[in-house]
PDB file of C-alpha atoms and ligand atoms in Angstrom:
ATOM      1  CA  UNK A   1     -16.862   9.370 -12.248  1.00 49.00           C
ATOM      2  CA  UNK A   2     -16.290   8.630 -15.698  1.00 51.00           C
ATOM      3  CA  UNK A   3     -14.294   5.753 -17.079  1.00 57.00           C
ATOM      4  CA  UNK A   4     -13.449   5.060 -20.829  1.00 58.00           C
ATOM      5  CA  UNK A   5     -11.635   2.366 -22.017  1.00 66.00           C
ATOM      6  CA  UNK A   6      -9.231   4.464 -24.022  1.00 72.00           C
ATOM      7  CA  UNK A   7      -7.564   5.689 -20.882  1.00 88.00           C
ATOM      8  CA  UNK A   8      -4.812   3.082 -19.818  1.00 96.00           C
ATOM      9  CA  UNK A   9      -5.589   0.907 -16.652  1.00 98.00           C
ATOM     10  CA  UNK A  10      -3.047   1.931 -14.784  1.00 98.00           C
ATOM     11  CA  UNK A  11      -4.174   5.833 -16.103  1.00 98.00           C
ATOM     12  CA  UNK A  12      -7.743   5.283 -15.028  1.00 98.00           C
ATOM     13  CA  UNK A  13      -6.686   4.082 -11.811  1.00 98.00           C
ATOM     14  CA  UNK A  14      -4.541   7.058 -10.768  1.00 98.00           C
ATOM     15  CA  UNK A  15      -7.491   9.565 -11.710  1.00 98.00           C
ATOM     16  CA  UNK A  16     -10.182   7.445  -9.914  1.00 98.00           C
ATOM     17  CA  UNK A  17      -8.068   7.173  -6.760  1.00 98.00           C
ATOM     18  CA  UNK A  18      -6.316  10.988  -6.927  1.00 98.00           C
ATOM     19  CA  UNK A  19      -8.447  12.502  -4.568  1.00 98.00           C
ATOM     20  CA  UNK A  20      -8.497   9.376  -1.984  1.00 98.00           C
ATOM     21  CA  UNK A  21      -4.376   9.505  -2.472  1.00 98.00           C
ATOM     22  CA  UNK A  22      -4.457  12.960  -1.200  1.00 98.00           C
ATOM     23  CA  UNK A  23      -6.808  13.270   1.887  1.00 98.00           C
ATOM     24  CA  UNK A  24      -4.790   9.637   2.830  1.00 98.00           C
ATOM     25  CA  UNK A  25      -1.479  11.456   2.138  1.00 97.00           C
ATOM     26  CA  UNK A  26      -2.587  14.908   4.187  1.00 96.00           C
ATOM     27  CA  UNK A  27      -3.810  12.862   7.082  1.00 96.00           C
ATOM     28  CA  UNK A  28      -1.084  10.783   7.631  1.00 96.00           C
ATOM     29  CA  UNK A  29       1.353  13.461   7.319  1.00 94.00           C
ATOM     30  CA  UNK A  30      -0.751  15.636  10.114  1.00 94.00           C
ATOM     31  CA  UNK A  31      -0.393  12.271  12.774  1.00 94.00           C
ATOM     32  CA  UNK A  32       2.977  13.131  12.914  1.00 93.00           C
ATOM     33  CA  UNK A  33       3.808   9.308  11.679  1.00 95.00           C
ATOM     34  CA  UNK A  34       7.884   9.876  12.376  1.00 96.00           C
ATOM     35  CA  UNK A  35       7.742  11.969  15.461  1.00 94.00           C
ATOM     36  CA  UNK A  36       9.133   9.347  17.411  1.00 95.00           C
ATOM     37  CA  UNK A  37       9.130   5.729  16.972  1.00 95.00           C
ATOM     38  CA  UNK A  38       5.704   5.229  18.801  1.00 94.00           C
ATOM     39  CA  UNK A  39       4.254   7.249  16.267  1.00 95.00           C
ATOM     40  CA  UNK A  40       6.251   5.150  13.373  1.00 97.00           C
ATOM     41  CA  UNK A  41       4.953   1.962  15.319  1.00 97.00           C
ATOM     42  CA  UNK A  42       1.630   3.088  14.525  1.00 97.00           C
ATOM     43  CA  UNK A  43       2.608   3.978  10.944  1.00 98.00           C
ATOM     44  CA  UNK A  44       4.040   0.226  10.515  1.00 98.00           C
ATOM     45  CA  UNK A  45       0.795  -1.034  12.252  1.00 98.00           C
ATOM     46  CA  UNK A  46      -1.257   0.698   9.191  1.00 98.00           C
ATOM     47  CA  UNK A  47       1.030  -0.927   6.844  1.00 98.00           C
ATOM     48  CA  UNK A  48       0.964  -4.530   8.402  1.00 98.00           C
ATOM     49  CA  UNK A  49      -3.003  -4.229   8.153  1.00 98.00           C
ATOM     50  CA  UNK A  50      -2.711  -3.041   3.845  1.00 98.00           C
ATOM     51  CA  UNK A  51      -0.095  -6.088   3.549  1.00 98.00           C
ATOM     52  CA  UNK A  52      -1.654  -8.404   5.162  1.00 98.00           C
ATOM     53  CA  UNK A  53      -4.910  -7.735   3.639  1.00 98.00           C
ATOM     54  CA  UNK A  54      -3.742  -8.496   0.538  1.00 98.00           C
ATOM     55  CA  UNK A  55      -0.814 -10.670   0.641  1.00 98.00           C
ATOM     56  CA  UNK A  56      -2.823 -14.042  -0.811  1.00 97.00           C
ATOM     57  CA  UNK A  57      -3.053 -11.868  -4.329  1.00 97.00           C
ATOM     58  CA  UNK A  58       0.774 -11.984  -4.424  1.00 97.00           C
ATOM     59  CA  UNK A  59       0.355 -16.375  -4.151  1.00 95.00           C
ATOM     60  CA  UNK A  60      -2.717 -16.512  -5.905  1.00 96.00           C
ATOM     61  CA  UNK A  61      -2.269 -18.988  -9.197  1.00 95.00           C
ATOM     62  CA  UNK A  62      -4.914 -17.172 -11.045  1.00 95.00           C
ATOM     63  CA  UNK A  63      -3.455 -13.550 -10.377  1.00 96.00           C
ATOM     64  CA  UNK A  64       0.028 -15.067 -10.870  1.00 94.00           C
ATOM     65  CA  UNK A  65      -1.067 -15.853 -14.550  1.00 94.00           C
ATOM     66  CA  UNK A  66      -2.250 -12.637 -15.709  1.00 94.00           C
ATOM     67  CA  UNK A  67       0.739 -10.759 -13.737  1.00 94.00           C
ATOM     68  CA  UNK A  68       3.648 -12.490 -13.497  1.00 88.00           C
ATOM     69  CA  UNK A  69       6.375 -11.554 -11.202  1.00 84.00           C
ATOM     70  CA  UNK A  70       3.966 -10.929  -8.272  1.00 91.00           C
ATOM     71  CA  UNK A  71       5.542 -13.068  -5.226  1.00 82.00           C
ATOM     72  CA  UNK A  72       8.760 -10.927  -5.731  1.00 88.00           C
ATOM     73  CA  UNK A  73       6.896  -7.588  -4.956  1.00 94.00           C
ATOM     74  CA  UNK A  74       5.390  -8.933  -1.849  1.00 96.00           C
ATOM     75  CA  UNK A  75       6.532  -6.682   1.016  1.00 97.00           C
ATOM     76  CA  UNK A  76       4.829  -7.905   4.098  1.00 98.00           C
ATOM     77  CA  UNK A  77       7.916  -9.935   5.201  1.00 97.00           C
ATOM     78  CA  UNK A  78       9.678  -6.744   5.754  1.00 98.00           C
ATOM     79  CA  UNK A  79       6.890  -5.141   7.238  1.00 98.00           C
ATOM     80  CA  UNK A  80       6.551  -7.536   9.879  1.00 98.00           C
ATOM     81  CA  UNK A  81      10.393  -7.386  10.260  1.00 98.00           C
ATOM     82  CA  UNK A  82       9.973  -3.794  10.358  1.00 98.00           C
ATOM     83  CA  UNK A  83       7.242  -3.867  13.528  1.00 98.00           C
ATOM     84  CA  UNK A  84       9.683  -6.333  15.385  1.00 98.00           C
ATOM     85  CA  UNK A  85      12.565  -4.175  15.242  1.00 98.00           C
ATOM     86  CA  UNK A  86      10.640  -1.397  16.244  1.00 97.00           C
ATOM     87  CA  UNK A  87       8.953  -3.466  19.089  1.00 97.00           C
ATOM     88  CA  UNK A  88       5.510  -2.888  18.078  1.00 97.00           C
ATOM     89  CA  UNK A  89       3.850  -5.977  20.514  1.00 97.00           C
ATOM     90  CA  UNK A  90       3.242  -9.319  19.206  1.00 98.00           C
ATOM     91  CA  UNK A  91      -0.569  -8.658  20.542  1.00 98.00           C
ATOM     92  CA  UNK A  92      -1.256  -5.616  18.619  1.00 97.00           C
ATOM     93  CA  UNK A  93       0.381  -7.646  15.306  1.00 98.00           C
ATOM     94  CA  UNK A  94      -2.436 -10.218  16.012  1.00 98.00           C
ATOM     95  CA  UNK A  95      -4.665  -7.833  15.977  1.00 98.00           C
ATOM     96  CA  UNK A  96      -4.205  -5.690  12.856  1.00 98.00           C
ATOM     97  CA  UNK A  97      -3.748  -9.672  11.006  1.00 98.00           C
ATOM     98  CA  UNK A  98      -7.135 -10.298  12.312  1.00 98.00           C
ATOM     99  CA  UNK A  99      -8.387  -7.413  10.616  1.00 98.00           C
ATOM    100  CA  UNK A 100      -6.783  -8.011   7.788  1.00 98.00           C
ATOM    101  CA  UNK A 101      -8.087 -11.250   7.658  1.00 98.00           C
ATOM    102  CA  UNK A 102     -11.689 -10.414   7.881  1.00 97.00           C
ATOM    103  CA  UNK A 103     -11.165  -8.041   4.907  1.00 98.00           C
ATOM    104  CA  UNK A 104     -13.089  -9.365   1.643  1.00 97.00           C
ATOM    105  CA  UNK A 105     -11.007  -8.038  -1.219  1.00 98.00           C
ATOM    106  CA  UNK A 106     -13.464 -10.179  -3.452  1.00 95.00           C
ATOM    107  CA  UNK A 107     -12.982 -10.883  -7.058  1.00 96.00           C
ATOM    108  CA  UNK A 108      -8.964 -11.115  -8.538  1.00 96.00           C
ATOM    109  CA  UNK A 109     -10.098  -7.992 -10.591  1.00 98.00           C
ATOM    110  CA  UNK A 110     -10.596  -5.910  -7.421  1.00 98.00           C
ATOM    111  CA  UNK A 111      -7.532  -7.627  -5.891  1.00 98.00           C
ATOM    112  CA  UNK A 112      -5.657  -5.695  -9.030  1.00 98.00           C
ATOM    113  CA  UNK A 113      -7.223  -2.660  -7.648  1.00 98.00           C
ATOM    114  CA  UNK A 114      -5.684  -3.789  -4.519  1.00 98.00           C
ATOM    115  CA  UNK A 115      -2.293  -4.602  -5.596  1.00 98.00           C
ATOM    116  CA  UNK A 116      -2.149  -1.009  -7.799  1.00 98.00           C
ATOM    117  CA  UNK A 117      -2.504   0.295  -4.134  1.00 98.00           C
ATOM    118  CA  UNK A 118       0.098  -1.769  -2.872  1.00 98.00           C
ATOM    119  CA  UNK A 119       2.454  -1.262  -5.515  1.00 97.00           C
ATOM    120  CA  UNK A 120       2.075   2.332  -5.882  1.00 97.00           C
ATOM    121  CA  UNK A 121       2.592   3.250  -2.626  1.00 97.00           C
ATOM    122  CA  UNK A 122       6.447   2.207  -3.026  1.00 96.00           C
ATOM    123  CA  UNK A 123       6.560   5.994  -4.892  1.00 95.00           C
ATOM    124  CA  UNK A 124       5.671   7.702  -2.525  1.00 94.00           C
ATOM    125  CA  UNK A 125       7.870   5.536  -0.096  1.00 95.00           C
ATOM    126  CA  UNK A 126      11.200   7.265  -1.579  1.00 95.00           C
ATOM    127  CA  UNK A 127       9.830  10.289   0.152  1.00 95.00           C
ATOM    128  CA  UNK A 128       9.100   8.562   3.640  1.00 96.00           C
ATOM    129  CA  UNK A 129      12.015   6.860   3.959  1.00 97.00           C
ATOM    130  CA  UNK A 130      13.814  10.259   3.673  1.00 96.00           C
ATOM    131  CA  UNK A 131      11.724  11.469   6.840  1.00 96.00           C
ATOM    132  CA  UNK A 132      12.513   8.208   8.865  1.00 97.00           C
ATOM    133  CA  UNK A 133      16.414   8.061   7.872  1.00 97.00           C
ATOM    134  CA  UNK A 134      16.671  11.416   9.479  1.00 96.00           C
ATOM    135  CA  UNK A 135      14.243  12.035  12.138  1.00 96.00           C
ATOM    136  CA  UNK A 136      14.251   8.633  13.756  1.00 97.00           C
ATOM    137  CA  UNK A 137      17.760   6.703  12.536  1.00 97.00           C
ATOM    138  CA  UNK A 138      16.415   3.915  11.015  1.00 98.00           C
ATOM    139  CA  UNK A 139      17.292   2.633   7.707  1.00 97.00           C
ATOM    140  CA  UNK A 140      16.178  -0.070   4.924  1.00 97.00           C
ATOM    141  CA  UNK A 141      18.145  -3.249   7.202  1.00 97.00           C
ATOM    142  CA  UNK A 142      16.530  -1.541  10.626  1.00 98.00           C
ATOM    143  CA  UNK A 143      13.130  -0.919  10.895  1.00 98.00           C
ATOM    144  CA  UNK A 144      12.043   0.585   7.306  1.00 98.00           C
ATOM    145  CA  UNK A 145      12.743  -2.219   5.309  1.00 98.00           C
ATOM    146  CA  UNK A 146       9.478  -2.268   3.699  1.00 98.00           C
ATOM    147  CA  UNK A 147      10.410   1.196   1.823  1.00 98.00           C
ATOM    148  CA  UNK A 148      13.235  -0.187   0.727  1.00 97.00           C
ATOM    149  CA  UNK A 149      13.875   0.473  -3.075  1.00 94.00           C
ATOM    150  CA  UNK A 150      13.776  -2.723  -5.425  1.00 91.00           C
ATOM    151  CA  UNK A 151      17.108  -3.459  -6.805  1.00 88.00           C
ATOM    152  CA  UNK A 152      15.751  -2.051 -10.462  1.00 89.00           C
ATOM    153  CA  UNK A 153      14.987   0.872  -9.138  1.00 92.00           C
ATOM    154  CA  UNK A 154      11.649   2.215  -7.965  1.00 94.00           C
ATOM    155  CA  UNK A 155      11.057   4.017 -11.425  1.00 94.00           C
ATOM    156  CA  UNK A 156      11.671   1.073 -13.587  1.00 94.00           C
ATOM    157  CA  UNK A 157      10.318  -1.286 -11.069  1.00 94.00           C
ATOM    158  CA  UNK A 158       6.663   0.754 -11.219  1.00 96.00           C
ATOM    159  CA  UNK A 159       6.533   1.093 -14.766  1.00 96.00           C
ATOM    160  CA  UNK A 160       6.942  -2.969 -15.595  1.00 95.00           C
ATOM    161  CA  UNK A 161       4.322  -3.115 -13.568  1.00 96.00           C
ATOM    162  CA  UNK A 162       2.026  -0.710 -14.926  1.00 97.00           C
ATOM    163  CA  UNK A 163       3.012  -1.876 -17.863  1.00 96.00           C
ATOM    164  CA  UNK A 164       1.672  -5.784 -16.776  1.00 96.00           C
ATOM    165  CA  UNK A 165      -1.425  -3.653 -15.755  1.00 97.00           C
ATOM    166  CA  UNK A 166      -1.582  -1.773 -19.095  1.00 97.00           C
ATOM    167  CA  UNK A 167      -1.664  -5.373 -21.478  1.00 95.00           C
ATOM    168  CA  UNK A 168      -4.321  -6.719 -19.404  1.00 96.00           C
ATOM    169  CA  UNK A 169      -7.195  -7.790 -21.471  1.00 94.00           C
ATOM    170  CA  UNK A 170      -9.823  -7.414 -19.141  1.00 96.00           C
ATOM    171  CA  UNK A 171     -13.469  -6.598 -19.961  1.00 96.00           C
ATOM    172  CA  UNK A 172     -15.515  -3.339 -19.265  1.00 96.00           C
ATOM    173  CA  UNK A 173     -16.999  -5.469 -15.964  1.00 97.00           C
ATOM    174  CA  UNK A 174     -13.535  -6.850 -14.746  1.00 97.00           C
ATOM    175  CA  UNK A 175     -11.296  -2.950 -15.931  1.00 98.00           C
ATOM    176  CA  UNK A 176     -14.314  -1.308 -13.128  1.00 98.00           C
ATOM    177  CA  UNK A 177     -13.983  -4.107 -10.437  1.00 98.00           C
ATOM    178  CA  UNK A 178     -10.436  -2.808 -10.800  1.00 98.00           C
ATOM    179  CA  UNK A 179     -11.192   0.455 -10.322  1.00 98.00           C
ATOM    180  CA  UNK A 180     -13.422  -0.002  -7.389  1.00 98.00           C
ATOM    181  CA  UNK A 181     -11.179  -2.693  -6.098  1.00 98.00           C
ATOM    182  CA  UNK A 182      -8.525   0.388  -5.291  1.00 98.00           C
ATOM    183  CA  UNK A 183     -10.843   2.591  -3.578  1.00 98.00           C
ATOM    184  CA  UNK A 184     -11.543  -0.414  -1.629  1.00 98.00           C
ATOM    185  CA  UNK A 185      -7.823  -0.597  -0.538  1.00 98.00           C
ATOM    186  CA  UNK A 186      -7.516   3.511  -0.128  1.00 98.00           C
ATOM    187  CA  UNK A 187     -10.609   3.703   1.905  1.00 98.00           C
ATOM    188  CA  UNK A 188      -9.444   0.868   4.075  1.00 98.00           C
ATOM    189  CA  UNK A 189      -5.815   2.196   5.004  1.00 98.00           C
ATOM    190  CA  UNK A 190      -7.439   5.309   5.629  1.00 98.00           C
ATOM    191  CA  UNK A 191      -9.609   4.012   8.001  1.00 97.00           C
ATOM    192  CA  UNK A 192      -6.263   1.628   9.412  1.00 97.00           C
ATOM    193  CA  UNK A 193      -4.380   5.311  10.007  1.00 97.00           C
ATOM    194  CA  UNK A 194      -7.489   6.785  11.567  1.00 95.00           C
ATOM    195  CA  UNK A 195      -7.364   3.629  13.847  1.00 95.00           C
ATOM    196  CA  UNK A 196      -3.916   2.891  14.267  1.00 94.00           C
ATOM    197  CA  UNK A 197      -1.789   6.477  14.446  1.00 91.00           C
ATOM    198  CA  UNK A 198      -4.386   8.535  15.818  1.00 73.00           C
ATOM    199  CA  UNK A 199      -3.483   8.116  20.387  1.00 63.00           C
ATOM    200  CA  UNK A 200      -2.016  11.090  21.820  1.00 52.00           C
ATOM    201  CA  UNK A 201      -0.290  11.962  18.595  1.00 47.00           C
ATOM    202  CA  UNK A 202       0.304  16.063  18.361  1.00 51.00           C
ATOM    203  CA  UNK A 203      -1.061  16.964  15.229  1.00 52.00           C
ATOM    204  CA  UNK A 204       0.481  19.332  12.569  1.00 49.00           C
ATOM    205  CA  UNK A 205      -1.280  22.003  11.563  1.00 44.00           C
TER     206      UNK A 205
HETATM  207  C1  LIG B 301       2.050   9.728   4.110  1.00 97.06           C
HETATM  208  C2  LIG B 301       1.768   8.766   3.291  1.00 97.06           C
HETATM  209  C3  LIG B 301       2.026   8.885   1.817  1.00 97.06           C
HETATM  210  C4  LIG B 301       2.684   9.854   1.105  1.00 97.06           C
HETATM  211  C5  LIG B 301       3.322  11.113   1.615  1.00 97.06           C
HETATM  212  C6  LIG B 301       2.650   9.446  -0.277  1.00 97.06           C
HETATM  213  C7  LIG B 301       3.247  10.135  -1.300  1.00 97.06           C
HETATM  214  C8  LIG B 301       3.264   9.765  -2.602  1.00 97.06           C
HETATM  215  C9  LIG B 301       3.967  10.421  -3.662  1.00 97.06           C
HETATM  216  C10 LIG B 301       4.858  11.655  -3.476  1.00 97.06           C
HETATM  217  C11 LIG B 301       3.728   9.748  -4.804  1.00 97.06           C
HETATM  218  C12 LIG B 301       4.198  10.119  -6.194  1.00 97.06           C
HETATM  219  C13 LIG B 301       5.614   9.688  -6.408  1.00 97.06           C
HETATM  220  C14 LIG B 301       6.063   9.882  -7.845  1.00 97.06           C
HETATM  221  O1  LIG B 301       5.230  10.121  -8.736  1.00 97.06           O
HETATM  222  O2  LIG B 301       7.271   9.764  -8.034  1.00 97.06           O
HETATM  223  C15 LIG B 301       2.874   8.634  -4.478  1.00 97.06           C
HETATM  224  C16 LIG B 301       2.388   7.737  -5.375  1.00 97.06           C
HETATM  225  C17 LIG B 301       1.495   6.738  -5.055  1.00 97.06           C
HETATM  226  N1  LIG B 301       1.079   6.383  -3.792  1.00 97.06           N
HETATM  227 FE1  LIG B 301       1.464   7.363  -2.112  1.00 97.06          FE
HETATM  228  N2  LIG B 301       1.978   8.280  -0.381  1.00 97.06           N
HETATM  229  C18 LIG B 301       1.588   7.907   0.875  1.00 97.06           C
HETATM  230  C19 LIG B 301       0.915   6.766   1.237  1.00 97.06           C
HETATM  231  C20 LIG B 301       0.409   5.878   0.337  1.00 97.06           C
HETATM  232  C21 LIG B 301      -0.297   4.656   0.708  1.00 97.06           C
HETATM  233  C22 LIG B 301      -0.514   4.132   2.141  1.00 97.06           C
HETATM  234  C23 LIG B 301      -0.708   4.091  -0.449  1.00 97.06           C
HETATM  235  C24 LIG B 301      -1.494   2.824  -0.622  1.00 97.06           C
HETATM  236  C25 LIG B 301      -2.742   2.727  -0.273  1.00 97.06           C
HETATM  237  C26 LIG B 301      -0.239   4.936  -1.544  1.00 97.06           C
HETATM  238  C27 LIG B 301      -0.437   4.684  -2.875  1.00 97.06           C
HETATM  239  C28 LIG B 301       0.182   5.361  -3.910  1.00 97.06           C
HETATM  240  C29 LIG B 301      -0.014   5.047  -5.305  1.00 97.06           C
HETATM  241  C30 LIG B 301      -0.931   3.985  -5.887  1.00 97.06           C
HETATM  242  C31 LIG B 301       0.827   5.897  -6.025  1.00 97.06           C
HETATM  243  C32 LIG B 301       1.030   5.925  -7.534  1.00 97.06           C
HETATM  244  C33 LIG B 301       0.099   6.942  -8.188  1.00 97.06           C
HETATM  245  C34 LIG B 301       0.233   6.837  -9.712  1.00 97.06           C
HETATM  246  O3  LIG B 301      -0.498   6.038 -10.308  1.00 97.06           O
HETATM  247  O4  LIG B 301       1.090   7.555 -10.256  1.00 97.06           O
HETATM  248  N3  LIG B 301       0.436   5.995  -1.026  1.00 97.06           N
HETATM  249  N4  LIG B 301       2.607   8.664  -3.130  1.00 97.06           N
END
C-alpha cells in the first residue's frame, strides 16, 4: 500500500488500517460479545490484553514529549475494574498480562501506531456501550467503565489527539514504523478475540 507524506498521519493511518478495522469489527460482532456477561467477560479479556500491551507508551518520558497529555488517556485502570466487576478470574487476568507482556511493540514510532489503535477505538466504543447498557445492565461505574466517554467529549477528545498526531515531525522511516506499528496492534487484538471470545459462543450469522 501506498503512503505519501501529504496525507495527514492520523489520515494515513485510518486508510492503512480500514480493512483490518473491519474484518476486527465483523468478527467481534459475530462472537456475540454482549450475549451474556460470559461472553462480555471474554470481550473485557481482549481488551485487558490491547491495554496492557501498551500501557508503558502512556508513562513513557520519550512518548510523553512528543504527545503530551498521554497518562490521562490511559484506560487500563478501568478495564481491569471492568473484569473485576464482571468476575472475570484473577487467573485468566494473569494470563492475558502475561501475554501482553511478552508483546514487543518495539520502537516509540510503532508504539504511536499502537496508541492510534488504542485511542481510536474509544469511537467506536459510543456504539458498544449502547449494546451493553441494554442487553446486559451495565453502565460506565459497573462493568463498562473503560467505554466511558472523556469528560470533553469523545469527538473533541479524538480530534486533539489526532491533532498531536497530525504536528508530529517525524521522518519518512519513523511516519511508516507508525503505520506498521497499528497493524501490529489490529492484528494482535484480532488474534486476542479469536483467542479470548471464541468458547461455546453462538455465532451470528
Ligand atoms: C466490535 C468491535 C468494534 C466496533 C463495532 C467498532 C466500531 C467503530 C466505529 C463505528 C468507529 C467509527 C466511529 C466514528 O467515526 O464516529 C470506529 C472507529 C475506530 N475504531 Fe473501532 N470498533 C470496534 C473495535 C475496535 C478495536 C478493538 C479497536 C482497536 C484495535 C478499534 C479501533 C478504532 C479506530 C482506530 C477508530 C478510528 C478510525 C479513524 O481513524 O477514524 N476499534 N470503530
Amino acid at each position: 500500500m501506498t503512503d505519501t507524506q501529504a496525507v495527514n498521519l492520523s489520515l494515513a493511518l485510518r486508510e492503512r488500517t480500514h480493512d483490518l478495522h473491519e474484518i476486527l469489527d465483523k468478527r467481534v460482532m459475530q462472537l456475540n460479545p454482549f450475549a451474556d456477561t460470559a461472553h462480555y467477560g471474554g470481550f473485557l479479556r481482549m481488551q485487558l490484553r490491547l491495554h496492557a500491551a501498551a500501557e508503558w507508551l502512556y508513562h513513557d518520558e520519550n512518548m510523553v514529549q512528543l504527545i503530551p497529555d498521554l497518562k490521562n488517556r490511559s484506560r487500563l485502570n478501568a478495564v481491569q475494574h471492568d473484569c473485576d466487576d464482571l468476575g472475570v478470574p484473577k487467573t485468566e487476568q494473569h494470563i492475558d498480562l502475561n501475554i501482553a507482556d511478552s508483546v514487543d511493540i518495539g520502537t516509540i514510532y510503532q508504539g504511536i501506531g499502537w496508541l492510534y489503535a488504542l485511542e481510536g477505538s474509544t469511537l467506536g466504543a459510543a456504539m458498544l456501550l449502547k449494546h451493553v447498557k441494554h442487553q446486559l445492565n451495565l453502565s460506565e461505574t459497573h462493568g463498562a467503565s473503560h467505554m466511558a466517554a472523556h469528560n470533553d467529549g469523545r469527538a473533541t477528545h479524538w480530534k486533539q489527539f489526532k491533532a498531536m498526531l497530525d504536528a508530529l515531525p517525524l521522518t519518512p522511516e519513523q511516519r511508516e514504523q507508525a503505520l506498521t506499528g497499528a497493524t501490529q496492534a489490529f492484528i494482535f487484538v484480532t488474534r486476542a478475540v479469536n483467542e479470548v471470545l471464541v468458547f461455546d459462543a453462538v455465532e451470528a450469522n
